[in-house]
Short mmCIF file of C-alpha atoms in Angstrom, two decimals:
data_model
loop_
_atom_site.label_atom_id
_atom_site.label_comp_id
_atom_site.label_asym_id
_atom_site.label_seq_id
_atom_site.Cartn_x
_atom_site.Cartn_y
_atom_site.Cartn_z
CA MET A 2 28.94 40.91 17.96
CA MET A 3 28.81 38.02 20.46
CA LYS A 4 25.01 38.26 20.66
CA ILE A 5 24.72 38.29 16.87
CA SER A 6 26.95 35.21 16.60
CA LYS A 7 24.92 33.33 19.20
CA ALA A 8 21.69 34.28 17.46
CA LEU A 9 23.11 33.13 14.11
CA ILE A 10 24.23 29.82 15.59
CA ILE A 11 20.81 29.22 17.18
CA THR A 12 19.07 30.11 13.91
CA CYS A 13 21.28 27.73 11.93
CA PHE A 14 20.66 24.98 14.47
CA LEU A 15 16.90 25.45 14.24
CA LEU A 16 17.02 25.42 10.46
CA CYS A 17 19.05 22.19 10.48
CA PHE A 18 16.63 20.66 12.97
CA LEU A 19 13.62 21.58 10.85
CA CYS A 20 15.30 20.18 7.74
CA THR A 21 15.94 16.84 9.45
CA THR A 22 12.46 16.54 10.97
CA LYS A 23 10.41 17.74 8.00
CA ALA A 24 8.66 14.98 6.11
CA GLN A 25 10.19 14.38 2.69
CA THR A 26 8.00 12.98 -0.09
CA ILE A 27 9.01 11.65 -3.48
CA THR A 28 6.51 10.81 -6.23
CA ILE A 29 6.94 8.25 -8.99
CA ASN A 30 4.39 9.26 -11.59
CA PHE A 31 3.60 6.69 -14.25
CA LYS A 32 1.93 9.24 -16.51
CA ASP A 33 5.48 10.51 -17.15
CA ALA A 34 6.28 7.15 -18.77
CA THR A 35 3.50 7.44 -21.37
CA LYS A 36 5.32 10.05 -23.45
CA TYR A 37 8.17 7.57 -23.94
CA GLY A 38 6.44 4.22 -24.17
CA SER A 39 3.32 4.91 -26.21
CA HIS A 40 3.03 3.52 -29.72
CA PRO A 41 4.39 4.30 -32.35
CA ASN A 42 7.57 4.79 -30.31
CA PRO A 43 7.98 1.30 -28.85
CA HIS A 44 11.76 1.34 -28.45
CA TYR A 45 12.26 3.34 -25.25
CA PHE A 46 11.69 0.31 -23.07
CA ASP A 47 13.73 -2.13 -25.17
CA ASN A 48 16.52 -2.20 -22.58
CA SER A 49 14.04 -3.19 -19.89
CA GLY A 50 14.00 -6.79 -21.14
CA CYS A 51 10.57 -6.84 -22.80
CA GLY A 52 10.17 -6.58 -26.56
CA LEU A 53 6.57 -5.40 -26.27
CA TYR A 54 5.62 -1.75 -26.59
CA ASN A 55 4.42 0.19 -23.54
CA ARG A 56 6.11 -2.18 -21.13
CA PHE A 57 8.66 -2.04 -18.40
CA GLY A 58 10.43 -5.33 -17.71
CA PRO A 59 12.76 -7.27 -15.40
CA ASN A 60 15.73 -4.97 -16.14
CA PRO A 61 15.97 -1.58 -14.39
CA THR A 62 14.39 1.33 -16.28
CA PRO A 63 14.59 4.87 -14.84
CA LEU A 64 11.47 6.90 -14.10
CA ASN A 65 11.52 10.14 -12.11
CA GLY A 66 15.04 9.25 -11.00
CA TYR A 67 14.23 5.76 -9.66
CA ASN A 68 14.72 2.38 -11.32
CA ILE A 69 11.55 0.41 -12.12
CA ARG A 70 11.29 -3.31 -12.78
CA THR A 71 8.22 -5.43 -13.57
CA VAL A 72 7.33 -9.09 -13.98
CA GLY A 73 4.01 -10.34 -15.33
CA ASN A 74 1.38 -8.68 -17.47
CA THR A 75 1.80 -4.93 -16.97
CA TRP A 76 1.59 -2.18 -19.56
CA ILE A 77 1.63 1.59 -19.74
CA SER A 78 -1.56 3.31 -20.90
CA ASP A 79 -1.98 7.02 -21.57
CA ALA A 80 -4.94 9.31 -21.04
CA SER A 81 -6.04 8.92 -24.67
CA THR A 82 -6.89 5.25 -24.03
CA ILE A 83 -8.27 5.20 -20.49
CA ILE A 84 -5.97 6.76 -17.89
CA ALA A 85 -2.27 7.55 -17.67
CA ALA A 86 -1.08 4.65 -15.49
CA ILE A 87 0.77 1.37 -15.30
CA ASN A 88 -1.83 -1.40 -15.39
CA MET A 89 -1.33 -4.40 -13.10
CA TYR A 90 -3.32 -7.58 -13.73
CA ALA A 91 -4.33 -10.41 -11.41
CA SER A 92 -6.86 -13.03 -12.38
CA GLY A 93 -7.77 -16.70 -12.36
CA LYS A 94 -10.63 -19.13 -12.14
CA LYS A 95 -11.44 -22.79 -11.70
CA ASN A 96 -9.62 -25.04 -14.22
CA SER A 97 -7.52 -22.12 -15.44
CA ASN A 98 -4.15 -20.57 -14.73
CA TYR A 99 -3.75 -17.73 -12.28
CA ASN A 100 -1.98 -14.53 -13.27
CA ASN A 101 -0.27 -11.93 -11.11
CA SER A 102 2.12 -9.03 -11.65
CA THR A 103 4.82 -7.25 -9.64
CA ILE A 104 6.41 -3.80 -9.73
CA SER A 105 9.75 -3.17 -8.02
CA VAL A 106 10.95 0.36 -7.20
CA GLU A 107 14.51 1.02 -6.08
CA TYR A 108 14.49 3.41 -3.15
CA PRO A 109 16.86 3.86 -0.16
CA PHE A 110 14.77 2.97 2.89
CA LYS A 111 16.83 3.87 5.96
CA ALA A 112 16.91 2.09 9.29
CA ASN A 113 15.15 3.77 12.22
CA LYS A 114 12.88 5.84 10.01
CA THR A 115 9.18 5.44 9.25
CA TYR A 116 7.94 5.45 5.66
CA LYS A 117 4.41 6.08 4.48
CA VAL A 118 3.80 4.47 1.10
CA GLU A 119 0.77 5.60 -0.91
CA LEU A 120 -0.56 3.84 -3.99
CA ASN A 121 -2.94 5.99 -6.02
CA GLY A 122 -4.92 4.66 -8.94
CA ILE A 123 -8.12 3.17 -10.30
CA LYS A 124 -9.46 -0.23 -9.31
CA ASP A 125 -10.99 -1.94 -12.34
CA ASP A 126 -11.87 -5.40 -13.64
CA GLN A 127 -11.93 -7.42 -16.84
CA VAL A 128 -14.73 -9.23 -18.62
CA TRP A 129 -12.85 -12.02 -20.41
CA MET A 130 -13.07 -14.44 -17.50
CA GLY A 131 -16.85 -14.66 -17.71
CA GLY A 132 -17.25 -14.09 -21.43
CA THR A 133 -18.88 -10.81 -22.38
CA THR A 134 -20.06 -9.99 -18.87
CA ARG A 135 -18.31 -9.85 -15.55
CA PRO A 136 -18.93 -12.98 -13.44
CA SER A 137 -21.26 -12.21 -10.55
CA ASN A 138 -19.23 -14.26 -8.07
CA PHE A 139 -15.80 -12.82 -8.84
CA LEU A 140 -13.43 -11.73 -6.06
CA THR A 141 -10.92 -8.92 -6.05
CA PRO A 142 -7.17 -9.67 -5.84
CA VAL A 143 -4.93 -8.40 -3.05
CA LEU A 144 -1.85 -6.19 -2.97
CA TRP A 145 1.31 -7.39 -1.24
CA LEU A 146 3.81 -4.65 -0.32
CA LYS A 147 7.28 -5.69 0.73
CA LEU A 148 10.47 -3.79 1.61
CA ASP A 149 13.37 -5.83 0.27
CA ASN A 150 17.16 -5.74 0.11
CA ASN A 151 17.21 -6.92 -3.50
CA PRO A 152 15.41 -4.86 -6.19
CA GLU A 153 15.35 -7.77 -8.66
CA ILE A 154 12.05 -9.66 -8.87
CA ILE A 155 12.69 -13.35 -8.32
CA SER A 156 10.12 -15.47 -10.15
CA ASN A 157 9.77 -18.80 -11.93
CA ALA A 158 7.88 -17.26 -14.87
CA GLN A 159 9.32 -18.48 -18.19
CA ASN A 160 8.39 -15.20 -19.87
CA LYS A 161 8.54 -12.28 -17.47
CA CYS A 162 6.69 -9.95 -19.86
CA ILE A 163 3.38 -11.78 -20.35
CA GLU A 164 0.62 -13.26 -18.22
CA SER A 165 2.09 -15.64 -15.67
CA HIS A 166 1.82 -16.61 -12.04
CA TYR A 167 4.50 -17.15 -9.44
CA GLU A 168 4.37 -17.71 -5.74
CA VAL A 169 4.33 -14.65 -3.50
CA GLU A 170 5.85 -14.67 -0.03
CA LYS A 171 2.60 -14.62 1.92
CA LYS A 172 3.85 -13.07 5.10
CA VAL A 173 2.91 -10.06 7.18
CA ASP A 174 5.51 -8.49 9.43
CA ARG A 175 7.62 -5.36 9.79
CA TYR A 176 8.65 -5.53 6.13
CA SER A 177 5.60 -7.03 4.40
CA ILE A 178 2.00 -5.82 4.37
CA LEU A 179 -1.19 -7.24 2.87
CA ILE A 180 -3.92 -4.94 1.47
CA ALA A 181 -7.17 -6.81 0.75
CA ASP A 182 -9.92 -4.56 -0.61
CA GLU A 183 -13.31 -6.26 -0.46
CA ASN A 184 -15.00 -3.43 -2.38
CA LYS A 185 -15.65 -4.72 -5.91
CA SER A 186 -16.72 -1.38 -7.37
CA ILE A 187 -14.72 0.36 -10.08
CA GLY A 188 -13.27 3.66 -8.93
CA SER A 189 -10.40 5.65 -7.46
CA ARG A 190 -8.34 4.13 -4.67
CA ASN A 191 -5.73 5.43 -2.26
CA TYR A 192 -3.99 2.60 -0.43
CA THR A 193 -1.63 3.60 2.38
CA ALA A 194 0.85 1.47 4.32
CA LYS A 195 3.53 2.30 6.88
CA PHE A 196 6.90 0.63 7.40
CA SER A 197 9.40 1.22 10.21
CA PRO A 198 12.55 -0.68 9.16
CA LEU A 199 15.25 -1.54 11.68
CA GLU A 200 17.73 -2.26 8.87
CA ASP A 201 18.36 -0.50 5.56
CA ARG A 202 16.34 -1.72 2.57
CA ASN A 203 16.86 -0.74 -1.06
CA SER A 204 13.53 -1.45 -2.75
CA ILE A 205 9.79 -1.89 -2.41
CA LYS A 206 7.93 -4.59 -4.32
CA ILE A 207 4.22 -4.35 -5.06
CA THR A 208 2.45 -7.52 -6.19
CA TYR A 209 -1.14 -7.73 -7.41
CA ASP A 210 -2.07 -11.31 -6.66
CA PRO A 211 -5.14 -13.60 -6.75
CA SER A 212 -4.79 -14.71 -3.15
CA PRO A 213 -5.72 -17.11 -1.78
CA ALA A 214 -5.42 -19.20 -4.91
CA ASP A 215 -8.45 -21.40 -4.26
CA PRO A 216 -9.51 -23.03 -7.57
CA ASN A 217 -13.17 -22.66 -6.56
CA PHE A 218 -12.90 -18.86 -6.62
CA GLN A 219 -12.85 -16.53 -9.60
CA PHE A 220 -10.48 -13.57 -9.39
CA ASP A 221 -10.70 -10.65 -11.76
CA GLY A 222 -8.75 -7.45 -11.26
CA ILE A 223 -6.84 -4.57 -12.82
CA PHE A 224 -5.17 -1.93 -10.71
CA ARG A 225 -4.35 1.12 -12.81
CA LEU A 226 -1.52 2.58 -10.72
CA THR A 227 -1.08 6.28 -11.51
CA ASN A 228 1.60 7.11 -8.95
CA ILE A 229 3.51 5.94 -5.90
CA LYS A 230 4.31 8.38 -3.11
CA ILE A 231 6.94 7.59 -0.47
CA THR A 232 7.18 9.89 2.56
CA GLU A 233 10.07 9.65 5.03
CA LEU A 234 9.01 10.41 8.63
CA PRO A 235 10.62 10.31 12.07
CA TYR A 236 10.65 6.81 13.49
CA GLU A 237 7.48 5.48 15.09
CA GLU A 238 6.99 1.93 16.32
CA ILE A 239 4.64 -0.30 14.40
CA PRO A 240 1.76 -2.07 16.22
CA THR A 241 2.75 -4.89 18.56
CA ARG A 242 1.09 -7.36 16.23
CA ILE A 243 -0.26 -7.10 12.71
CA ILE A 244 -3.30 -9.25 11.99
CA ALA A 245 -3.70 -10.13 8.32
CA THR A 246 -6.90 -11.49 6.81
CA TYR A 247 -8.13 -11.99 3.27
CA LYS A 248 -11.06 -9.59 3.60
CA ASN A 249 -11.63 -9.94 -0.14
CA ALA A 250 -12.50 -13.64 0.10
CA PRO A 251 -14.89 -15.80 2.17
CA ARG A 252 -13.48 -17.37 5.30
CA PRO A 253 -12.70 -21.05 4.61
CA PRO A 254 -12.89 -24.05 6.94
CA ARG A 255 -9.99 -24.24 9.35
CA GLY A 256 -6.85 -25.78 7.87
CA THR A 257 -7.62 -24.87 4.26
CA PRO A 258 -4.27 -24.58 2.40
CA GLY A 259 -3.42 -21.16 1.04
CA TYR A 260 -5.09 -19.07 3.73
CA ASP A 261 -2.42 -19.18 6.42
CA ILE A 262 -0.59 -15.88 6.66
CA ILE A 263 2.46 -15.79 8.92
CA SER A 264 2.37 -12.85 11.32
CA GLU A 265 5.07 -12.60 13.97
CA VAL A 266 5.48 -8.91 14.87
CA THR A 267 5.50 -8.53 18.65
CA SER A 268 6.15 -5.75 21.13
CA THR A 269 9.40 -7.39 22.30
CA GLU A 270 11.28 -6.56 19.08
CA ARG A 271 12.68 -3.34 20.54
CA GLY A 272 13.10 -4.60 24.11
CA SER A 273 9.73 -3.59 25.54
CA THR A 274 7.79 -5.78 27.97
CA PRO A 275 4.47 -7.16 26.69
CA ARG A 276 1.41 -5.96 28.57
CA SER A 277 -1.07 -8.58 29.74
CA ILE A 278 -4.62 -8.00 28.48
CA THR A 279 -7.91 -9.51 29.65
CA LYS A 280 -10.98 -9.62 27.40
CA LYS A 281 -14.37 -10.86 28.59
CA PHE A 282 -16.97 -11.91 26.08
CA THR A 283 -20.16 -13.95 25.71
CA ILE A 284 -21.06 -16.53 23.07
CA THR A 285 -24.76 -17.05 22.39
CA PRO A 286 -26.19 -20.37 21.10
CA SER A 287 -26.82 -18.94 17.60
CA GLN A 288 -23.19 -17.86 17.22
CA TRP A 289 -21.80 -21.40 17.21
CA ALA A 290 -21.21 -22.70 13.65
CA LEU A 291 -21.15 -26.39 12.77
CA ASP A 292 -17.67 -27.58 11.76
CA THR A 293 -17.13 -28.82 8.21
CA ASP A 294 -16.71 -32.41 9.39
CA GLY A 295 -20.06 -32.23 11.19
CA ASN A 296 -18.51 -33.05 14.57
CA GLY A 297 -18.59 -30.08 16.91
CA TYR A 298 -19.23 -26.34 16.77
CA SER A 299 -16.80 -23.42 16.60
CA VAL A 300 -16.59 -19.65 16.95
CA TYR A 301 -13.84 -17.31 15.67
CA LEU A 302 -13.16 -14.72 18.37
CA SER A 303 -12.31 -12.03 15.81
CA ASP A 304 -16.04 -12.07 15.01
CA LEU A 305 -16.87 -11.25 18.63
CA VAL A 306 -13.97 -9.13 19.94
CA PRO A 307 -13.29 -5.91 17.97
CA ASP A 308 -9.65 -5.14 17.08
CA LEU A 309 -8.38 -8.45 18.45
CA SER A 310 -4.57 -8.36 18.34
CA ILE A 311 -2.71 -11.20 20.08
CA SER A 312 1.01 -11.89 20.15
CA LYS A 313 0.99 -14.50 22.93
CA LEU A 314 -2.06 -16.29 24.31
CA SER A 315 -1.96 -17.30 27.97
CA ASN A 316 -5.26 -19.11 28.42
CA VAL A 317 -9.01 -19.08 27.88
CA ILE A 318 -11.40 -19.46 30.84
CA VAL A 319 -15.09 -20.29 31.12
CA TYR A 320 -16.70 -17.94 33.65
CA GLY A 321 -20.22 -19.40 33.58
CA ASN A 322 -23.46 -18.52 31.85
CA VAL A 323 -25.72 -15.50 32.09
CA THR A 324 -28.99 -17.42 31.98
CA GLY A 325 -28.28 -20.04 34.64
CA LEU A 326 -26.59 -19.90 38.01
CA PRO A 327 -23.36 -17.88 37.71
CA ARG A 328 -20.19 -19.68 38.71
CA GLN A 329 -18.07 -18.22 41.48
CA PRO A 330 -14.43 -17.27 40.69
CA ILE A 331 -13.14 -20.38 42.45
CA GLU A 332 -15.07 -22.49 39.94
CA GLN A 333 -13.65 -20.91 36.79
CA ILE A 334 -12.68 -23.52 34.20
CA VAL A 335 -9.43 -23.18 32.25
CA LEU A 336 -9.74 -24.63 28.76
CA PRO A 337 -9.59 -27.36 27.71
CA GLY A 338 -12.34 -28.25 30.13
CA ALA A 339 -15.97 -29.32 30.55
CA PHE A 340 -18.96 -27.10 31.37
CA GLU A 341 -22.67 -28.01 31.26
CA ASN A 342 -22.06 -31.32 29.44
CA ASN A 343 -19.92 -29.66 26.76
CA ASN A 344 -16.19 -30.17 26.21
CA TYR A 345 -14.48 -26.87 25.35
CA THR A 346 -11.13 -26.51 23.59
CA TYR A 347 -9.41 -23.64 21.80
CA GLN A 348 -6.85 -23.15 19.04
CA PHE A 349 -4.55 -20.14 18.58
CA LEU A 350 -4.14 -19.53 14.83
CA SER A 351 -1.05 -18.17 13.05
CA SER A 352 -3.18 -15.21 11.92
CA GLY A 353 -3.58 -14.16 15.58
CA ASP A 354 -7.19 -15.30 15.80
CA VAL A 355 -8.56 -17.76 18.37
CA VAL A 356 -11.11 -20.49 17.67
CA ILE A 357 -13.17 -21.98 20.50
CA THR A 358 -14.66 -25.41 19.78
CA ILE A 359 -17.23 -27.52 21.69
CA ASN A 360 -18.14 -31.19 21.46
CA ASN A 361 -20.83 -33.21 23.20
CA VAL A 362 -22.55 -36.60 22.87
CA SER A 363 -25.62 -35.13 21.14
CA ASN A 364 -23.55 -33.01 18.74
CA THR A 365 -25.54 -29.84 19.44
CA GLN A 366 -24.50 -26.30 20.21
CA PRO A 367 -24.80 -25.01 23.81
CA SER A 368 -28.36 -24.13 24.80
CA ASN A 369 -27.31 -21.21 27.05
CA LYS A 370 -25.15 -18.14 26.71
CA VAL A 371 -21.65 -18.79 28.02
CA ASP A 372 -19.26 -16.21 29.47
CA PHE A 373 -15.51 -16.42 28.74
CA ALA A 374 -12.32 -14.59 29.60
CA LEU A 375 -9.30 -14.30 27.33
CA PHE A 376 -5.80 -13.63 28.74
CA TYR A 377 -3.10 -12.60 26.27
CA ASN A 378 -0.26 -10.22 25.39
#
């Protein structure tokens, strides 16, 4: 009897352990909303705060057991029209208003867990911005995902049910992630993001946004979101630093408003000690680009160093050049400094990138390859 009891206890313990460690996935399926919201039954969503059929709205509306809120131009379509989904719109062009849309899902995100969030749907575009044909120079919007402790969508839109634009918190950290898809083609998409919260959160907000809102760019996008999957996993630490870039848009001159994305996730958040890293690289004469003011040349190191991820930059050093006489270690130059009649400086950007700039009296790029070393955490 004693052996049977021990075996039963061990079995129960193992079952409890497996239950606690097994990944748990919930799915919010927007095709389940089409049977309620489709015309001619426009009244199911009346309590959501939008008087338009096939809409959610700023007030909580249950779907698959979870409250949904929306702000901006979103509507539910069923398979008889195009695809069973909630359609999110983001668009804008020069001399016109920008439009974005947000979906909020109430969900209990627990501290010290890791959550994989999947967005499944169809990436599409509109034609109205360019008339009857899609503009050839259009850019795709971006998705901002944010874990929040308030499920309500705070916006300055006068009408939360129609096309509007409001500022998005453009930040990338433990609780906010940017997804910028540079692929303009229409087709299925599966976007995946991971969060590892250190405090409880009660909602996730998904914004489809024409970012950066440069009036010289045309944005044109629909994301037909079919479902959201949230999987709870055992805790795993996020990367020591998250580098965010608008891969959907051309890189602007330095200092252009609207492109700065705050990114402050470092390896010290959970008490660990940063590890010093050294990267050596070479810049060739053809890789220097003339600055927009015409005075000096620059290089973004993210174009030269794969997977560059910097939380703290110690210094940048000129080692010498590979075509002339190499400098000995005692002659290494810490920037800012001069080498072969060029003045070298560097700038550490909020995005985690580093820009090296040179100036000289003839305003020309270096004529030789130059070796550098980068020291950072």
